[in-house]
mmCIF file with all atom_site columns, C-alpha atoms in Angstrom:
data_model
loop_
_atom_site.group_PDB
_atom_site.id
_atom_site.type_symbol
_atom_site.label_atom_id
_atom_site.label_alt_id
_atom_site.label_comp_id
_atom_site.label_asym_id
_atom_site.label_entity_id
_atom_site.label_seq_id
_atom_site.pdbx_PDB_ins_code
_atom_site.Cartn_x
_atom_site.Cartn_y
_atom_site.Cartn_z
_atom_site.occupancy
_atom_site.B_iso_or_equiv
_atom_site.pdbx_formal_charge
_atom_site.auth_seq_id
_atom_site.auth_comp_id
_atom_site.auth_asym_id
_atom_site.auth_atom_id
_atom_site.pdbx_PDB_model_num
ATOM 1   C CA . UNK A 1 1   ? -135.341 -209.484 122.681 1.00 66.00 ? 5   UNK A CA 1
ATOM 2   C CA . UNK A 1 2   ? -133.371 -207.078 120.504 1.00 75.00 ? 6   UNK A CA 1
ATOM 3   C CA . UNK A 1 3   ? -135.168 -204.013 119.189 1.00 89.00 ? 7   UNK A CA 1
ATOM 4   C CA . UNK A 1 4   ? -134.369 -204.972 115.597 1.00 95.00 ? 8   UNK A CA 1
ATOM 5   C CA . UNK A 1 5   ? -133.918 -208.550 114.417 1.00 95.00 ? 9   UNK A CA 1
ATOM 6   C CA . UNK A 1 6   ? -132.312 -209.430 111.100 1.00 96.00 ? 10  UNK A CA 1
ATOM 7   C CA . UNK A 1 7   ? -131.139 -212.822 109.876 1.00 93.00 ? 11  UNK A CA 1
ATOM 8   C CA . UNK A 1 8   ? -127.395 -212.603 109.151 1.00 93.00 ? 12  UNK A CA 1
ATOM 9   C CA . UNK A 1 9   ? -127.524 -215.163 106.322 1.00 92.00 ? 13  UNK A CA 1
ATOM 10  C CA . UNK A 1 10  ? -125.631 -215.642 104.123 1.00 96.00 ? 14  UNK A CA 1
ATOM 11  C CA . UNK A 1 11  ? -128.327 -215.677 101.477 1.00 97.00 ? 15  UNK A CA 1
ATOM 12  C CA . UNK A 1 12  ? -127.052 -217.141 98.207  1.00 97.00 ? 16  UNK A CA 1
ATOM 13  C CA . UNK A 1 13  ? -129.095 -216.719 95.020  1.00 97.00 ? 17  UNK A CA 1
ATOM 14  C CA . UNK A 1 14  ? -128.482 -217.100 91.275  1.00 98.00 ? 18  UNK A CA 1
ATOM 15  C CA . UNK A 1 15  ? -128.234 -214.043 89.060  1.00 98.00 ? 19  UNK A CA 1
ATOM 16  C CA . UNK A 1 16  ? -131.661 -212.802 87.995  1.00 97.00 ? 20  UNK A CA 1
ATOM 17  C CA . UNK A 1 17  ? -133.461 -214.067 91.085  1.00 98.00 ? 21  UNK A CA 1
ATOM 18  C CA . UNK A 1 18  ? -135.825 -211.972 93.192  1.00 98.00 ? 22  UNK A CA 1
ATOM 19  C CA . UNK A 1 19  ? -134.312 -211.401 96.615  1.00 98.00 ? 23  UNK A CA 1
ATOM 20  C CA . UNK A 1 20  ? -136.304 -210.812 99.773  1.00 97.00 ? 24  UNK A CA 1
ATOM 21  C CA . UNK A 1 21  ? -134.577 -209.335 102.828 1.00 98.00 ? 25  UNK A CA 1
ATOM 22  C CA . UNK A 1 22  ? -136.447 -208.796 106.076 1.00 97.00 ? 26  UNK A CA 1
ATOM 23  C CA . UNK A 1 23  ? -136.321 -207.259 109.526 1.00 97.00 ? 27  UNK A CA 1
ATOM 24  C CA . UNK A 1 24  ? -138.671 -207.441 112.476 1.00 97.00 ? 28  UNK A CA 1
ATOM 25  C CA . UNK A 1 25  ? -138.819 -204.917 115.258 1.00 96.00 ? 29  UNK A CA 1
ATOM 26  C CA . UNK A 1 26  ? -140.404 -204.531 118.661 1.00 93.00 ? 30  UNK A CA 1
ATOM 27  C CA . UNK A 1 27  ? -140.563 -200.774 119.271 1.00 90.00 ? 31  UNK A CA 1
ATOM 28  C CA . UNK A 1 28  ? -143.845 -199.234 118.129 1.00 90.00 ? 32  UNK A CA 1
ATOM 29  C CA . UNK A 1 29  ? -142.267 -195.773 118.293 1.00 89.00 ? 33  UNK A CA 1
ATOM 30  C CA . UNK A 1 30  ? -140.203 -196.394 115.156 1.00 90.00 ? 34  UNK A CA 1
ATOM 31  C CA . UNK A 1 31  ? -141.463 -194.112 112.401 1.00 89.00 ? 35  UNK A CA 1
ATOM 32  C CA . UNK A 1 32  ? -138.704 -194.129 109.801 1.00 91.00 ? 36  UNK A CA 1
ATOM 33  C CA . UNK A 1 33  ? -137.440 -197.217 108.042 1.00 93.00 ? 37  UNK A CA 1
ATOM 34  C CA . UNK A 1 34  ? -134.213 -197.317 106.069 1.00 94.00 ? 38  UNK A CA 1
ATOM 35  C CA . UNK A 1 35  ? -132.224 -199.844 104.091 1.00 97.00 ? 39  UNK A CA 1
ATOM 36  C CA . UNK A 1 36  ? -128.471 -199.554 103.662 1.00 97.00 ? 40  UNK A CA 1
ATOM 37  C CA . UNK A 1 37  ? -126.088 -201.536 101.505 1.00 97.00 ? 41  UNK A CA 1
ATOM 38  C CA . UNK A 1 38  ? -122.567 -202.164 102.762 1.00 97.00 ? 42  UNK A CA 1
ATOM 39  C CA . UNK A 1 39  ? -119.829 -203.551 100.567 1.00 96.00 ? 43  UNK A CA 1
ATOM 40  C CA . UNK A 1 40  ? -116.846 -205.207 102.202 1.00 93.00 ? 44  UNK A CA 1
ATOM 41  C CA . UNK A 1 41  ? -114.517 -202.685 103.843 1.00 91.00 ? 45  UNK A CA 1
ATOM 42  C CA . UNK A 1 42  ? -116.795 -199.777 102.950 1.00 93.00 ? 46  UNK A CA 1
ATOM 43  C CA . UNK A 1 43  ? -119.227 -197.642 104.912 1.00 95.00 ? 47  UNK A CA 1
ATOM 44  C CA . UNK A 1 44  ? -122.989 -198.259 104.637 1.00 96.00 ? 48  UNK A CA 1
ATOM 45  C CA . UNK A 1 45  ? -124.740 -196.563 101.719 1.00 95.00 ? 49  UNK A CA 1
ATOM 46  C CA . UNK A 1 46  ? -128.348 -195.419 102.004 1.00 93.00 ? 50  UNK A CA 1
ATOM 47  C CA . UNK A 1 47  ? -130.536 -197.250 99.483  1.00 94.00 ? 51  UNK A CA 1
ATOM 48  C CA . UNK A 1 48  ? -134.062 -196.301 100.445 1.00 91.00 ? 52  UNK A CA 1
ATOM 49  C CA . UNK A 1 49  ? -136.097 -194.901 103.256 1.00 87.00 ? 53  UNK A CA 1
ATOM 50  C CA . UNK A 1 50  ? -139.798 -194.681 103.986 1.00 88.00 ? 54  UNK A CA 1
ATOM 51  C CA . UNK A 1 51  ? -141.935 -193.406 106.790 1.00 83.00 ? 55  UNK A CA 1
ATOM 52  C CA . UNK A 1 52  ? -145.247 -195.077 106.223 1.00 77.00 ? 56  UNK A CA 1
ATOM 53  C CA . UNK A 1 53  ? -146.755 -198.481 105.780 1.00 82.00 ? 57  UNK A CA 1
ATOM 54  C CA . UNK A 1 54  ? -146.951 -199.745 102.232 1.00 84.00 ? 58  UNK A CA 1
ATOM 55  C CA . UNK A 1 55  ? -144.535 -200.045 99.343  1.00 88.00 ? 59  UNK A CA 1
ATOM 56  C CA . UNK A 1 56  ? -141.923 -197.725 97.906  1.00 91.00 ? 60  UNK A CA 1
ATOM 57  C CA . UNK A 1 57  ? -140.202 -198.553 94.653  1.00 94.00 ? 61  UNK A CA 1
ATOM 58  C CA . UNK A 1 58  ? -136.901 -197.315 93.229  1.00 94.00 ? 62  UNK A CA 1
ATOM 59  C CA . UNK A 1 59  ? -135.666 -199.081 90.131  1.00 96.00 ? 63  UNK A CA 1
ATOM 60  C CA . UNK A 1 60  ? -135.032 -202.727 90.967  1.00 97.00 ? 64  UNK A CA 1
ATOM 61  C CA . UNK A 1 61  ? -135.574 -202.120 94.692  1.00 97.00 ? 65  UNK A CA 1
ATOM 62  C CA . UNK A 1 62  ? -138.869 -202.152 96.585  1.00 96.00 ? 66  UNK A CA 1
ATOM 63  C CA . UNK A 1 63  ? -139.155 -201.370 100.286 1.00 96.00 ? 67  UNK A CA 1
ATOM 64  C CA . UNK A 1 64  ? -142.209 -202.634 102.128 1.00 95.00 ? 68  UNK A CA 1
ATOM 65  C CA . UNK A 1 65  ? -143.349 -201.709 105.622 1.00 95.00 ? 69  UNK A CA 1
ATOM 66  C CA . UNK A 1 66  ? -146.057 -203.429 107.657 1.00 93.00 ? 70  UNK A CA 1
ATOM 67  C CA . UNK A 1 67  ? -146.378 -201.481 110.900 1.00 92.00 ? 71  UNK A CA 1
ATOM 68  C CA . UNK A 1 68  ? -149.155 -203.697 112.238 1.00 92.00 ? 72  UNK A CA 1
ATOM 69  C CA . UNK A 1 69  ? -146.858 -206.728 112.071 1.00 93.00 ? 73  UNK A CA 1
ATOM 70  C CA . UNK A 1 70  ? -143.688 -204.733 112.839 1.00 94.00 ? 74  UNK A CA 1
ATOM 71  C CA . UNK A 1 71  ? -142.089 -206.210 109.748 1.00 95.00 ? 75  UNK A CA 1
ATOM 72  C CA . UNK A 1 72  ? -140.123 -204.540 106.962 1.00 96.00 ? 76  UNK A CA 1
ATOM 73  C CA . UNK A 1 73  ? -138.796 -205.975 103.734 1.00 97.00 ? 77  UNK A CA 1
ATOM 74  C CA . UNK A 1 74  ? -136.512 -205.072 100.862 1.00 97.00 ? 78  UNK A CA 1
ATOM 75  C CA . UNK A 1 75  ? -137.039 -206.790 97.517  1.00 97.00 ? 79  UNK A CA 1
ATOM 76  C CA . UNK A 1 76  ? -134.430 -206.783 94.782  1.00 98.00 ? 80  UNK A CA 1
ATOM 77  C CA . UNK A 1 77  ? -135.600 -207.748 91.309  1.00 98.00 ? 81  UNK A CA 1
ATOM 78  C CA . UNK A 1 78  ? -133.311 -209.152 88.622  1.00 98.00 ? 82  UNK A CA 1
ATOM 79  C CA . UNK A 1 79  ? -130.466 -209.476 91.106  1.00 98.00 ? 83  UNK A CA 1
ATOM 80  C CA . UNK A 1 80  ? -126.928 -208.956 89.812  1.00 98.00 ? 84  UNK A CA 1
ATOM 81  C CA . UNK A 1 81  ? -123.532 -210.105 91.114  1.00 97.00 ? 85  UNK A CA 1
ATOM 82  C CA . UNK A 1 82  ? -122.844 -206.448 91.885  1.00 97.00 ? 86  UNK A CA 1
ATOM 83  C CA . UNK A 1 83  ? -125.688 -206.603 94.425  1.00 98.00 ? 87  UNK A CA 1
ATOM 84  C CA . UNK A 1 84  ? -123.562 -208.927 96.550  1.00 98.00 ? 88  UNK A CA 1
ATOM 85  C CA . UNK A 1 85  ? -123.133 -207.051 99.827  1.00 97.00 ? 89  UNK A CA 1
ATOM 86  C CA . UNK A 1 86  ? -124.482 -206.837 103.349 1.00 97.00 ? 90  UNK A CA 1
ATOM 87  C CA . UNK A 1 87  ? -127.902 -205.209 103.630 1.00 98.00 ? 91  UNK A CA 1
ATOM 88  C CA . UNK A 1 88  ? -128.707 -203.398 106.858 1.00 98.00 ? 92  UNK A CA 1
ATOM 89  C CA . UNK A 1 89  ? -132.102 -202.250 107.981 1.00 97.00 ? 93  UNK A CA 1
ATOM 90  C CA . UNK A 1 90  ? -132.240 -199.200 110.246 1.00 95.00 ? 94  UNK A CA 1
ATOM 91  C CA . UNK A 1 91  ? -135.225 -197.806 112.126 1.00 94.00 ? 95  UNK A CA 1
ATOM 92  C CA . UNK A 1 92  ? -135.720 -194.606 114.053 1.00 91.00 ? 96  UNK A CA 1
ATOM 93  C CA . UNK A 1 93  ? -138.277 -192.603 115.910 1.00 86.00 ? 97  UNK A CA 1
ATOM 94  C CA . UNK A 1 94  ? -138.876 -188.880 115.853 1.00 77.00 ? 98  UNK A CA 1
ATOM 95  C CA . UNK A 1 95  ? -135.415 -188.054 117.210 1.00 74.00 ? 99  UNK A CA 1
ATOM 96  C CA . UNK A 1 96  ? -133.832 -189.683 114.174 1.00 77.00 ? 100 UNK A CA 1
ATOM 97  C CA . UNK A 1 97  ? -131.331 -191.787 116.074 1.00 84.00 ? 101 UNK A CA 1
ATOM 98  C CA . UNK A 1 98  ? -131.314 -194.953 113.962 1.00 89.00 ? 102 UNK A CA 1
ATOM 99  C CA . UNK A 1 99  ? -131.113 -198.442 115.410 1.00 93.00 ? 103 UNK A CA 1
ATOM 100 C CA . UNK A 1 100 ? -129.517 -200.885 113.012 1.00 95.00 ? 104 UNK A CA 1
ATOM 101 C CA . UNK A 1 101 ? -130.081 -204.552 112.431 1.00 96.00 ? 105 UNK A CA 1
ATOM 102 C CA . UNK A 1 102 ? -127.023 -206.768 112.246 1.00 96.00 ? 106 UNK A CA 1
ATOM 103 C CA . UNK A 1 103 ? -127.241 -207.025 108.466 1.00 97.00 ? 107 UNK A CA 1
ATOM 104 C CA . UNK A 1 104 ? -127.909 -209.852 106.001 1.00 97.00 ? 108 UNK A CA 1
ATOM 105 C CA . UNK A 1 105 ? -125.078 -211.001 103.774 1.00 97.00 ? 109 UNK A CA 1
ATOM 106 C CA . UNK A 1 106 ? -126.274 -211.479 100.179 1.00 98.00 ? 110 UNK A CA 1
ATOM 107 C CA . UNK A 1 107 ? -124.327 -213.410 97.553  1.00 98.00 ? 111 UNK A CA 1
ATOM 108 C CA . UNK A 1 108 ? -125.543 -213.304 93.951  1.00 98.00 ? 112 UNK A CA 1
ATOM 109 C CA . UNK A 1 109 ? -123.670 -215.847 91.861  1.00 96.00 ? 113 UNK A CA 1
ATOM 110 C CA . UNK A 1 110 ? -123.457 -215.713 88.056  1.00 94.00 ? 114 UNK A CA 1
ATOM 111 C CA . UNK B 2 1   ? -120.189 -183.452 96.095  1.00 60.00 ? 25  UNK B CA 1
ATOM 112 C CA . UNK B 2 2   ? -117.442 -184.793 98.360  1.00 80.00 ? 26  UNK B CA 1
ATOM 113 C CA . UNK B 2 3   ? -118.449 -187.497 100.800 1.00 93.00 ? 27  UNK B CA 1
ATOM 114 C CA . UNK B 2 4   ? -117.687 -187.979 104.475 1.00 97.00 ? 28  UNK B CA 1
ATOM 115 C CA . UNK B 2 5   ? -113.926 -188.171 104.971 1.00 97.00 ? 29  UNK B CA 1
ATOM 116 C CA . UNK B 2 6   ? -112.249 -190.206 107.690 1.00 97.00 ? 30  UNK B CA 1
ATOM 117 C CA . UNK B 2 7   ? -108.669 -190.841 108.687 1.00 97.00 ? 31  UNK B CA 1
ATOM 118 C CA . UNK B 2 8   ? -106.760 -192.943 109.269 1.00 97.00 ? 32  UNK B CA 1
ATOM 119 C CA . UNK B 2 9   ? -108.288 -195.861 107.385 1.00 97.00 ? 33  UNK B CA 1
ATOM 120 C CA . UNK B 2 10  ? -106.472 -198.469 109.456 1.00 97.00 ? 34  UNK B CA 1
ATOM 121 C CA . UNK B 2 11  ? -104.827 -198.412 112.864 1.00 98.00 ? 35  UNK B CA 1
ATOM 122 C CA . UNK B 2 12  ? -103.143 -201.098 114.923 1.00 98.00 ? 36  UNK B CA 1
ATOM 123 C CA . UNK B 2 13  ? -102.294 -200.364 118.548 1.00 98.00 ? 37  UNK B CA 1
ATOM 124 C CA . UNK B 2 14  ? -101.522 -202.289 121.698 1.00 98.00 ? 38  UNK B CA 1
ATOM 125 C CA . UNK B 2 15  ? -103.971 -202.419 124.589 1.00 97.00 ? 39  UNK B CA 1
ATOM 126 C CA . UNK B 2 16  ? -103.704 -199.513 126.998 1.00 97.00 ? 40  UNK B CA 1
ATOM 127 C CA . UNK B 2 17  ? -102.442 -197.211 124.247 1.00 98.00 ? 41  UNK B CA 1
ATOM 128 C CA . UNK B 2 18  ? -104.468 -194.252 123.026 1.00 98.00 ? 42  UNK B CA 1
ATOM 129 C CA . UNK B 2 19  ? -105.787 -193.558 119.547 1.00 98.00 ? 43  UNK B CA 1
ATOM 130 C CA . UNK B 2 20  ? -107.675 -190.770 117.782 1.00 98.00 ? 44  UNK B CA 1
ATOM 131 C CA . UNK B 2 21  ? -109.873 -190.756 114.706 1.00 98.00 ? 45  UNK B CA 1
ATOM 132 C CA . UNK B 2 22  ? -110.800 -187.773 112.573 1.00 97.00 ? 46  UNK B CA 1
ATOM 133 C CA . UNK B 2 23  ? -113.937 -187.079 110.565 1.00 97.00 ? 47  UNK B CA 1
ATOM 134 C CA . UNK B 2 24  ? -114.887 -184.335 108.126 1.00 96.00 ? 48  UNK B CA 1
ATOM 135 C CA . UNK B 2 25  ? -118.617 -184.422 107.309 1.00 96.00 ? 49  UNK B CA 1
ATOM 136 C CA . UNK B 2 26  ? -120.311 -183.388 104.089 1.00 95.00 ? 50  UNK B CA 1
ATOM 137 C CA . UNK B 2 27  ? -120.375 -179.613 103.806 1.00 93.00 ? 51  UNK B CA 1
ATOM 138 C CA . UNK B 2 28  ? -123.541 -178.139 105.266 1.00 90.00 ? 52  UNK B CA 1
ATOM 139 C CA . UNK B 2 29  ? -124.565 -181.221 107.244 1.00 92.00 ? 53  UNK B CA 1
ATOM 140 C CA . UNK B 2 30  ? -125.316 -180.090 110.772 1.00 90.00 ? 54  UNK B CA 1
ATOM 141 C CA . UNK B 2 31  ? -125.662 -183.546 112.304 1.00 93.00 ? 55  UNK B CA 1
ATOM 142 C CA . UNK B 2 32  ? -122.663 -185.815 112.808 1.00 96.00 ? 56  UNK B CA 1
ATOM 143 C CA . UNK B 2 33  ? -122.570 -189.326 114.220 1.00 96.00 ? 57  UNK B CA 1
ATOM 144 C CA . UNK B 2 34  ? -119.877 -191.736 115.407 1.00 98.00 ? 58  UNK B CA 1
ATOM 145 C CA . UNK B 2 35  ? -120.679 -195.440 115.256 1.00 98.00 ? 59  UNK B CA 1
ATOM 146 C CA . UNK B 2 36  ? -118.844 -198.569 116.317 1.00 98.00 ? 60  UNK B CA 1
ATOM 147 C CA . UNK B 2 37  ? -119.295 -201.602 114.077 1.00 97.00 ? 61  UNK B CA 1
ATOM 148 C CA . UNK B 2 38  ? -118.004 -204.893 115.391 1.00 96.00 ? 62  UNK B CA 1
ATOM 149 C CA . UNK B 2 39  ? -117.516 -207.653 112.815 1.00 93.00 ? 63  UNK B CA 1
ATOM 150 C CA . UNK B 2 40  ? -120.817 -209.324 111.964 1.00 91.00 ? 64  UNK B CA 1
ATOM 151 C CA . UNK B 2 41  ? -122.940 -206.682 113.659 1.00 93.00 ? 65  UNK B CA 1
ATOM 152 C CA . UNK B 2 42  ? -124.728 -203.533 112.655 1.00 94.00 ? 66  UNK B CA 1
ATOM 153 C CA . UNK B 2 43  ? -123.364 -200.095 113.536 1.00 96.00 ? 67  UNK B CA 1
ATOM 154 C CA . UNK B 2 44  ? -123.920 -199.037 117.131 1.00 95.00 ? 68  UNK B CA 1
ATOM 155 C CA . UNK B 2 45  ? -124.285 -195.328 117.818 1.00 95.00 ? 69  UNK B CA 1
ATOM 156 C CA . UNK B 2 46  ? -121.642 -193.905 120.133 1.00 97.00 ? 70  UNK B CA 1
ATOM 157 C CA . UNK B 2 47  ? -122.415 -190.198 119.936 1.00 97.00 ? 71  UNK B CA 1
ATOM 158 C CA . UNK B 2 48  ? -124.510 -187.764 117.911 1.00 95.00 ? 72  UNK B CA 1
ATOM 159 C CA . UNK B 2 49  ? -123.726 -184.065 117.481 1.00 95.00 ? 73  UNK B CA 1
ATOM 160 C CA . UNK B 2 50  ? -126.024 -181.329 116.247 1.00 92.00 ? 74  UNK B CA 1
ATOM 161 C CA . UNK B 2 51  ? -123.644 -178.554 115.158 1.00 88.00 ? 75  UNK B CA 1
ATOM 162 C CA . UNK B 2 52  ? -121.162 -178.575 118.043 1.00 84.00 ? 76  UNK B CA 1
ATOM 163 C CA . UNK B 2 53  ? -123.603 -179.740 120.728 1.00 92.00 ? 77  UNK B CA 1
ATOM 164 C CA . UNK B 2 54  ? -124.078 -183.329 121.902 1.00 94.00 ? 78  UNK B CA 1
ATOM 165 C CA . UNK B 2 55  ? -127.549 -184.772 121.206 1.00 92.00 ? 79  UNK B CA 1
ATOM 166 C CA . UNK B 2 56  ? -126.990 -188.320 122.464 1.00 92.00 ? 80  UNK B CA 1
ATOM 167 C CA . UNK B 2 57  ? -123.955 -189.949 124.038 1.00 95.00 ? 81  UNK B CA 1
ATOM 168 C CA . UNK B 2 58  ? -125.762 -192.527 126.146 1.00 93.00 ? 82  UNK B CA 1
ATOM 169 C CA . UNK B 2 59  ? -123.825 -195.447 124.630 1.00 94.00 ? 83  UNK B CA 1
ATOM 170 C CA . UNK B 2 60  ? -120.399 -193.820 124.723 1.00 96.00 ? 84  UNK B CA 1
ATOM 171 C CA . UNK B 2 61  ? -118.109 -195.505 127.313 1.00 95.00 ? 85  UNK B CA 1
ATOM 172 C CA . UNK B 2 62  ? -117.121 -192.214 128.871 1.00 95.00 ? 86  UNK B CA 1
ATOM 173 C CA . UNK B 2 63  ? -114.407 -193.679 131.072 1.00 96.00 ? 87  UNK B CA 1
ATOM 174 C CA . UNK B 2 64  ? -112.292 -194.293 127.976 1.00 97.00 ? 88  UNK B CA 1
ATOM 175 C CA . UNK B 2 65  ? -113.969 -192.690 124.954 1.00 98.00 ? 89  UNK B CA 1
ATOM 176 C CA . UNK B 2 66  ? -114.278 -188.990 124.249 1.00 98.00 ? 90  UNK B CA 1
ATOM 177 C CA . UNK B 2 67  ? -115.430 -187.006 121.240 1.00 97.00 ? 91  UNK B CA 1
ATOM 178 C CA . UNK B 2 68  ? -115.561 -183.402 120.255 1.00 95.00 ? 92  UNK B CA 1
ATOM 179 C CA . UNK B 2 69  ? -116.772 -181.353 117.350 1.00 94.00 ? 93  UNK B CA 1
ATOM 180 C CA . UNK B 2 70  ? -115.110 -178.010 117.354 1.00 82.00 ? 94  UNK B CA 1
ATOM 181 C CA . UNK B 2 71  ? -116.766 -175.196 115.401 1.00 84.00 ? 95  UNK B CA 1
ATOM 182 C CA . UNK B 2 72  ? -119.540 -177.568 114.353 1.00 82.00 ? 96  UNK B CA 1
ATOM 183 C CA . UNK B 2 73  ? -117.600 -179.086 111.446 1.00 91.00 ? 97  UNK B CA 1
ATOM 184 C CA . UNK B 2 74  ? -114.779 -181.616 111.918 1.00 95.00 ? 98  UNK B CA 1
ATOM 185 C CA . UNK B 2 75  ? -114.896 -184.122 114.730 1.00 97.00 ? 99  UNK B CA 1
ATOM 186 C CA . UNK B 2 76  ? -112.438 -186.335 116.568 1.00 97.00 ? 100 UNK B CA 1
ATOM 187 C CA . UNK B 2 77  ? -113.096 -189.516 118.533 1.00 98.00 ? 101 UNK B CA 1
ATOM 188 C CA . UNK B 2 78  ? -110.489 -190.638 121.049 1.00 98.00 ? 102 UNK B CA 1
ATOM 189 C CA . UNK B 2 79  ? -109.984 -193.864 122.963 1.00 98.00 ? 103 UNK B CA 1
ATOM 190 C CA . UNK B 2 80  ? -107.720 -193.821 125.995 1.00 97.00 ? 104 UNK B CA 1
ATOM 191 C CA . UNK B 2 81  ? -106.755 -196.427 127.114 1.00 96.00 ? 105 UNK B CA 1
ATOM 192 C CA . UNK B 2 82  ? -107.770 -198.960 124.481 1.00 97.00 ? 106 UNK B CA 1
ATOM 193 C CA . UNK B 2 83  ? -108.978 -202.459 125.315 1.00 97.00 ? 107 UNK B CA 1
ATOM 194 C CA . UNK B 2 84  ? -108.996 -205.592 123.173 1.00 97.00 ? 108 UNK B CA 1
ATOM 195 C CA . UNK B 2 85  ? -112.795 -205.371 122.813 1.00 97.00 ? 109 UNK B CA 1
ATOM 196 C CA . UNK B 2 86  ? -112.458 -201.955 121.151 1.00 98.00 ? 110 UNK B CA 1
ATOM 197 C CA . UNK B 2 87  ? -111.287 -203.698 117.964 1.00 98.00 ? 111 UNK B CA 1
ATOM 198 C CA . UNK B 2 88  ? -113.911 -202.644 115.437 1.00 98.00 ? 112 UNK B CA 1
ATOM 199 C CA . UNK B 2 89  ? -114.607 -200.309 112.542 1.00 98.00 ? 113 UNK B CA 1
ATOM 200 C CA . UNK B 2 90  ? -115.382 -196.760 113.644 1.00 98.00 ? 114 UNK B CA 1
ATOM 201 C CA . UNK B 2 91  ? -117.764 -195.090 111.249 1.00 98.00 ? 115 UNK B CA 1
ATOM 202 C CA . UNK B 2 92  ? -118.529 -191.416 110.975 1.00 98.00 ? 116 UNK B CA 1
ATOM 203 C CA . UNK B 2 93  ? -121.745 -190.252 109.342 1.00 97.00 ? 117 UNK B CA 1
ATOM 204 C CA . UNK B 2 94  ? -123.441 -186.941 108.666 1.00 95.00 ? 118 UNK B CA 1
ATOM 205 C CA . UNK B 2 95  ? -127.012 -186.181 107.764 1.00 92.00 ? 119 UNK B CA 1
ATOM 206 C CA . UNK B 2 96  ? -129.337 -183.520 106.424 1.00 88.00 ? 120 UNK B CA 1
ATOM 207 C CA . UNK B 2 97  ? -133.054 -183.182 105.983 1.00 86.00 ? 121 UNK B CA 1
ATOM 208 C CA . UNK B 2 98  ? -134.175 -182.797 102.351 1.00 83.00 ? 122 UNK B CA 1
ATOM 209 C CA . UNK B 2 99  ? -136.787 -180.179 101.667 1.00 83.00 ? 123 UNK B CA 1
ATOM 210 C CA . UNK B 2 100 ? -140.307 -181.570 101.936 1.00 79.00 ? 124 UNK B CA 1
ATOM 211 C CA . UNK B 2 101 ? -139.110 -184.687 103.713 1.00 77.00 ? 125 UNK B CA 1
ATOM 212 C CA . UNK B 2 102 ? -140.004 -185.565 107.306 1.00 75.00 ? 126 UNK B CA 1
ATOM 213 C CA . UNK B 2 103 ? -136.839 -187.646 107.627 1.00 78.00 ? 127 UNK B CA 1
ATOM 214 C CA . UNK B 2 104 ? -133.095 -187.216 107.384 1.00 83.00 ? 128 UNK B CA 1
ATOM 215 C CA . UNK B 2 105 ? -130.702 -188.764 104.879 1.00 87.00 ? 129 UNK B CA 1
ATOM 216 C CA . UNK B 2 106 ? -127.560 -190.129 106.460 1.00 91.00 ? 130 UNK B CA 1
ATOM 217 C CA . UNK B 2 107 ? -124.251 -190.610 104.681 1.00 94.00 ? 131 UNK B CA 1
ATOM 218 C CA . UNK B 2 108 ? -121.365 -192.683 106.006 1.00 96.00 ? 132 UNK B CA 1
ATOM 219 C CA . UNK B 2 109 ? -117.637 -192.375 105.622 1.00 97.00 ? 133 UNK B CA 1
ATOM 220 C CA . UNK B 2 110 ? -115.430 -195.374 104.764 1.00 96.00 ? 134 UNK B CA 1
ATOM 221 C CA . UNK B 2 111 ? -114.605 -196.030 108.412 1.00 97.00 ? 135 UNK B CA 1
ATOM 222 C CA . UNK B 2 112 ? -111.425 -196.572 110.403 1.00 97.00 ? 136 UNK B CA 1
ATOM 223 C CA . UNK B 2 113 ? -110.555 -200.197 111.094 1.00 97.00 ? 137 UNK B CA 1
ATOM 224 C CA . UNK B 2 114 ? -108.998 -200.436 114.564 1.00 98.00 ? 138 UNK B CA 1
ATOM 225 C CA . UNK B 2 115 ? -107.145 -203.503 115.760 1.00 98.00 ? 139 UNK B CA 1
ATOM 226 C CA . UNK B 2 116 ? -106.107 -203.635 119.412 1.00 98.00 ? 140 UNK B CA 1
ATOM 227 C CA . UNK B 2 117 ? -103.500 -206.297 120.220 1.00 97.00 ? 141 UNK B CA 1
#
């Protein structure tokens, strides 16, 4: 079993939809939870990070962490075609050496 | 603020040849990372530097890969000799810890796309 599991997709949604992206993990030592967005032929860009269970909101994005279930989510409200990208979750422990999921490809069509 | 710079952006070499990648992190970022990202996968850490010291190189194939960070700023990653399976994007990242935050924020460069034929 991989430390971090993420469905590669692709996930195709219409513009304006609410998108839910998820990762599961197996290592209880993970303390920090990050979401990155990666456009084609670009490096990953940090979207959000959190270090506790619960929700964190930033504009149209909400990150949710459930440590008891070892499950993290990223929600995107009012999705736009410009949100089309690969979304990577990354988790780390106290040493801050992140372990990445394989990424979920999101396509938002007009 | 300038981002993480990498060069070259693309490189095509034949197997058994050598290649080197360069990275200039964001000014003031003490921590620098090299990742390998194979198509369809997430980035895999190769090596992490704190200033000019190595923090973690457990996943670096040391028989063919080497990295250095002279003077705690720029870094180079070298592959010698290259194999077909080294075809990937090599990403450099740097990080800092914001005040009042228990975690670090990591910023990536655009990557170098390596094709080994």
